PDB file of C-alpha atoms in Angstrom:
ATOM      1  CA  MET H 113     174.495 121.143 173.430  1.00 65.00           C
ATOM      2  CA  ALA H 114     172.206 123.796 174.901  1.00 78.00           C
ATOM      3  CA  GLU H 115     173.211 127.411 174.407  1.00 91.00           C
ATOM      4  CA  LEU H 116     173.464 130.240 176.888  1.00 96.00           C
ATOM      5  CA  ASP H 117     170.628 132.731 176.617  1.00 97.00           C
ATOM      6  CA  GLN H 118     171.847 136.301 176.113  1.00 97.00           C
ATOM      7  CA  LEU H 119     169.109 137.826 178.299  1.00 97.00           C
ATOM      8  CA  LEU H 120     169.863 135.462 181.157  1.00 98.00           C
ATOM      9  CA  LEU H 121     173.576 136.237 181.145  1.00 97.00           C
ATOM     10  CA  ASP H 122     172.618 139.254 183.242  1.00 98.00           C
ATOM     11  CA  PRO H 123     172.736 138.020 186.862  1.00 98.00           C
ATOM     12  CA  THR H 124     169.772 140.158 187.896  1.00 98.00           C
ATOM     13  CA  ARG H 125     167.489 138.769 185.196  1.00 98.00           C
ATOM     14  CA  LEU H 126     168.711 135.243 185.939  1.00 98.00           C
ATOM     15  CA  ALA H 127     167.884 135.733 189.633  1.00 98.00           C
ATOM     16  CA  ILE H 128     164.389 136.995 188.807  1.00 98.00           C
ATOM     17  CA  VAL H 129     163.636 134.121 186.446  1.00 98.00           C
ATOM     18  CA  ALA H 130     165.066 131.520 188.849  1.00 98.00           C
ATOM     19  CA  LEU H 131     162.946 132.905 191.696  1.00 98.00           C
ATOM     20  CA  LEU H 132     159.809 132.863 189.549  1.00 98.00           C
ATOM     21  CA  ALA H 133     160.520 129.265 188.482  1.00 98.00           C
ATOM     22  CA  ALA H 134     159.662 128.140 191.994  1.00 96.00           C
ATOM     23  CA  ALA H 135     156.348 130.010 192.147  1.00 95.00           C
ATOM     24  CA  ASP H 136     153.038 130.143 190.356  1.00 95.00           C
ATOM     25  CA  TRP H 137     152.439 133.891 190.664  1.00 97.00           C
ATOM     26  CA  ALA H 138     154.710 136.019 192.857  1.00 98.00           C
ATOM     27  CA  GLU H 139     153.861 139.470 194.158  1.00 98.00           C
ATOM     28  CA  PHE H 140     156.090 142.265 192.822  1.00 98.00           C
ATOM     29  CA  GLY H 141     157.178 143.332 196.309  1.00 97.00           C
ATOM     30  CA  PHE H 142     158.239 139.798 197.218  1.00 98.00           C
ATOM     31  CA  VAL H 143     160.362 139.525 194.054  1.00 98.00           C
ATOM     32  CA  ARG H 144     161.814 143.009 194.637  1.00 98.00           C
ATOM     33  CA  ASP H 145     162.836 142.183 198.199  1.00 98.00           C
ATOM     34  CA  SER H 146     164.099 138.678 197.368  1.00 98.00           C
ATOM     35  CA  VAL H 147     166.314 139.881 194.525  1.00 98.00           C
ATOM     36  CA  GLY H 148     167.361 143.068 196.348  1.00 98.00           C
ATOM     37  CA  LEU H 149     166.277 145.656 193.792  1.00 98.00           C
ATOM     38  CA  THR H 150     164.442 148.946 193.884  1.00 98.00           C
ATOM     39  CA  ASP H 151     160.951 149.183 192.398  1.00 98.00           C
ATOM     40  CA  SER H 152     162.232 150.993 189.318  1.00 98.00           C
ATOM     41  CA  ALA H 153     165.131 148.573 188.744  1.00 98.00           C
ATOM     42  CA  LEU H 154     162.825 145.548 189.003  1.00 98.00           C
ATOM     43  CA  SER H 155     160.257 147.219 186.761  1.00 98.00           C
ATOM     44  CA  LYS H 156     162.903 147.802 184.086  1.00 98.00           C
ATOM     45  CA  GLN H 157     164.052 144.163 184.234  1.00 98.00           C
ATOM     46  CA  VAL H 158     160.474 142.857 184.171  1.00 98.00           C
ATOM     47  CA  THR H 159     159.748 145.005 181.114  1.00 98.00           C
ATOM     48  CA  THR H 160     162.712 143.446 179.306  1.00 98.00           C
ATOM     49  CA  LEU H 161     161.703 139.925 180.332  1.00 98.00           C
ATOM     50  CA  SER H 162     158.038 140.415 179.431  1.00 98.00           C
ATOM     51  CA  LYS H 163     158.882 141.884 175.997  1.00 98.00           C
ATOM     52  CA  ASN H 164     160.684 138.612 175.297  1.00 98.00           C
ATOM     53  CA  ASP H 165     157.777 136.523 176.658  1.00 98.00           C
ATOM     54  CA  TYR H 166     159.752 135.188 179.621  1.00 98.00           C
ATOM     55  CA  VAL H 167     157.537 136.791 182.267  1.00 98.00           C
ATOM     56  CA  ALA H 168     153.799 137.524 182.409  1.00 98.00           C
ATOM     57  CA  VAL H 169     152.510 140.479 184.424  1.00 98.00           C
ATOM     58  CA  ARG H 170     149.096 140.665 186.060  1.00 98.00           C
ATOM     59  CA  LYS H 171     147.780 143.780 187.787  1.00 97.00           C
ATOM     60  CA  GLY H 172     144.939 143.928 190.254  1.00 96.00           C
ATOM     61  CA  TYR H 173     143.885 145.043 193.695  1.00 96.00           C
ATOM     62  CA  VAL H 174     143.992 143.644 197.177  1.00 93.00           C
ATOM     63  CA  GLY H 175     141.282 145.641 198.873  1.00 94.00           C
ATOM     64  CA  LYS H 176     141.878 149.156 197.583  1.00 95.00           C
ATOM     65  CA  ARG H 177     145.620 148.721 197.157  1.00 95.00           C
ATOM     66  CA  PRO H 178     147.019 148.114 193.668  1.00 96.00           C
ATOM     67  CA  ARG H 179     149.206 145.021 193.289  1.00 97.00           C
ATOM     68  CA  THR H 180     151.316 143.504 190.544  1.00 98.00           C
ATOM     69  CA  TRP H 181     152.029 139.788 190.232  1.00 98.00           C
ATOM     70  CA  LEU H 182     154.679 138.113 188.083  1.00 98.00           C
ATOM     71  CA  ASN H 183     154.693 134.661 186.519  1.00 98.00           C
ATOM     72  CA  LEU H 184     157.323 132.774 184.549  1.00 98.00           C
ATOM     73  CA  THR H 185     155.854 131.818 181.171  1.00 98.00           C
ATOM     74  CA  ASP H 186     156.348 128.458 179.475  1.00 98.00           C
ATOM     75  CA  THR H 187     158.859 130.159 177.177  1.00 98.00           C
ATOM     76  CA  GLY H 188     160.689 131.495 180.226  1.00 98.00           C
ATOM     77  CA  ARG H 189     160.758 128.057 181.846  1.00 98.00           C
ATOM     78  CA  GLU H 190     162.111 126.403 178.706  1.00 97.00           C
ATOM     79  CA  THR H 191     164.735 129.094 178.213  1.00 97.00           C
ATOM     80  CA  LEU H 192     165.822 128.875 181.853  1.00 98.00           C
ATOM     81  CA  ALA H 193     166.147 125.082 181.609  1.00 97.00           C
ATOM     82  CA  GLU H 194     168.287 125.379 178.463  1.00 97.00           C
ATOM     83  CA  HIS H 195     170.412 128.123 180.035  1.00 97.00           C
ATOM     84  CA  ILE H 196     171.014 126.015 183.158  1.00 97.00           C
ATOM     85  CA  ALA H 197     171.905 122.993 180.995  1.00 96.00           C
ATOM     86  CA  ALA H 198     174.461 125.115 179.127  1.00 96.00           C
ATOM     87  CA  LEU H 199     175.930 126.375 182.421  1.00 96.00           C
ATOM     88  CA  GLN H 200     176.128 122.808 183.735  1.00 96.00           C
ATOM     89  CA  ALA H 201     177.915 121.695 180.545  1.00 94.00           C
ATOM     90  CA  ILE H 202     180.459 124.482 180.987  1.00 93.00           C
ATOM     91  CA  ALA H 203     180.992 123.531 184.631  1.00 93.00           C
ATOM     92  CA  GLU H 204     181.356 119.855 183.724  1.00 93.00           C
ATOM     93  CA  SER H 205     183.967 120.600 181.062  1.00 89.00           C
ATOM     94  CA  ALA H 206     185.900 122.686 183.587  1.00 88.00           C
ATOM     95  CA  ARG H 207     186.025 119.677 185.962  1.00 88.00           C
ATOM     96  CA  ARG H 208     187.592 117.378 183.360  1.00 84.00           C
ATOM     97  CA  PRO H 209     191.326 116.917 183.621  1.00 79.00           C
ATOM     98  CA  PRO H 210     193.355 118.401 180.764  1.00 77.00           C
ATOM     99  CA  ALA H 211     194.024 116.057 177.873  1.00 72.00           C
TER     100      ALA H 211
END
């Protein structure tokens, strides 16, 4: 059985990773607004996720304006899939009638 990932037990980090799973590269501001965080709160979560190789960060410019893009790594995708499988197993066991 798949195991729950300790980093993804935090609902904010789970929301970030789940959002990034549906994108190739997502702009920092889009992720911030979608998850409902401040810049500093998202930055702190992204730092934690990137240190564990769940999220890649790319910095660049659009015109003269600095931009940051986020991407879910292969490790992040695999970990998210295992975490979701573990959550689904828990939910399935809760649906079974008592023995």
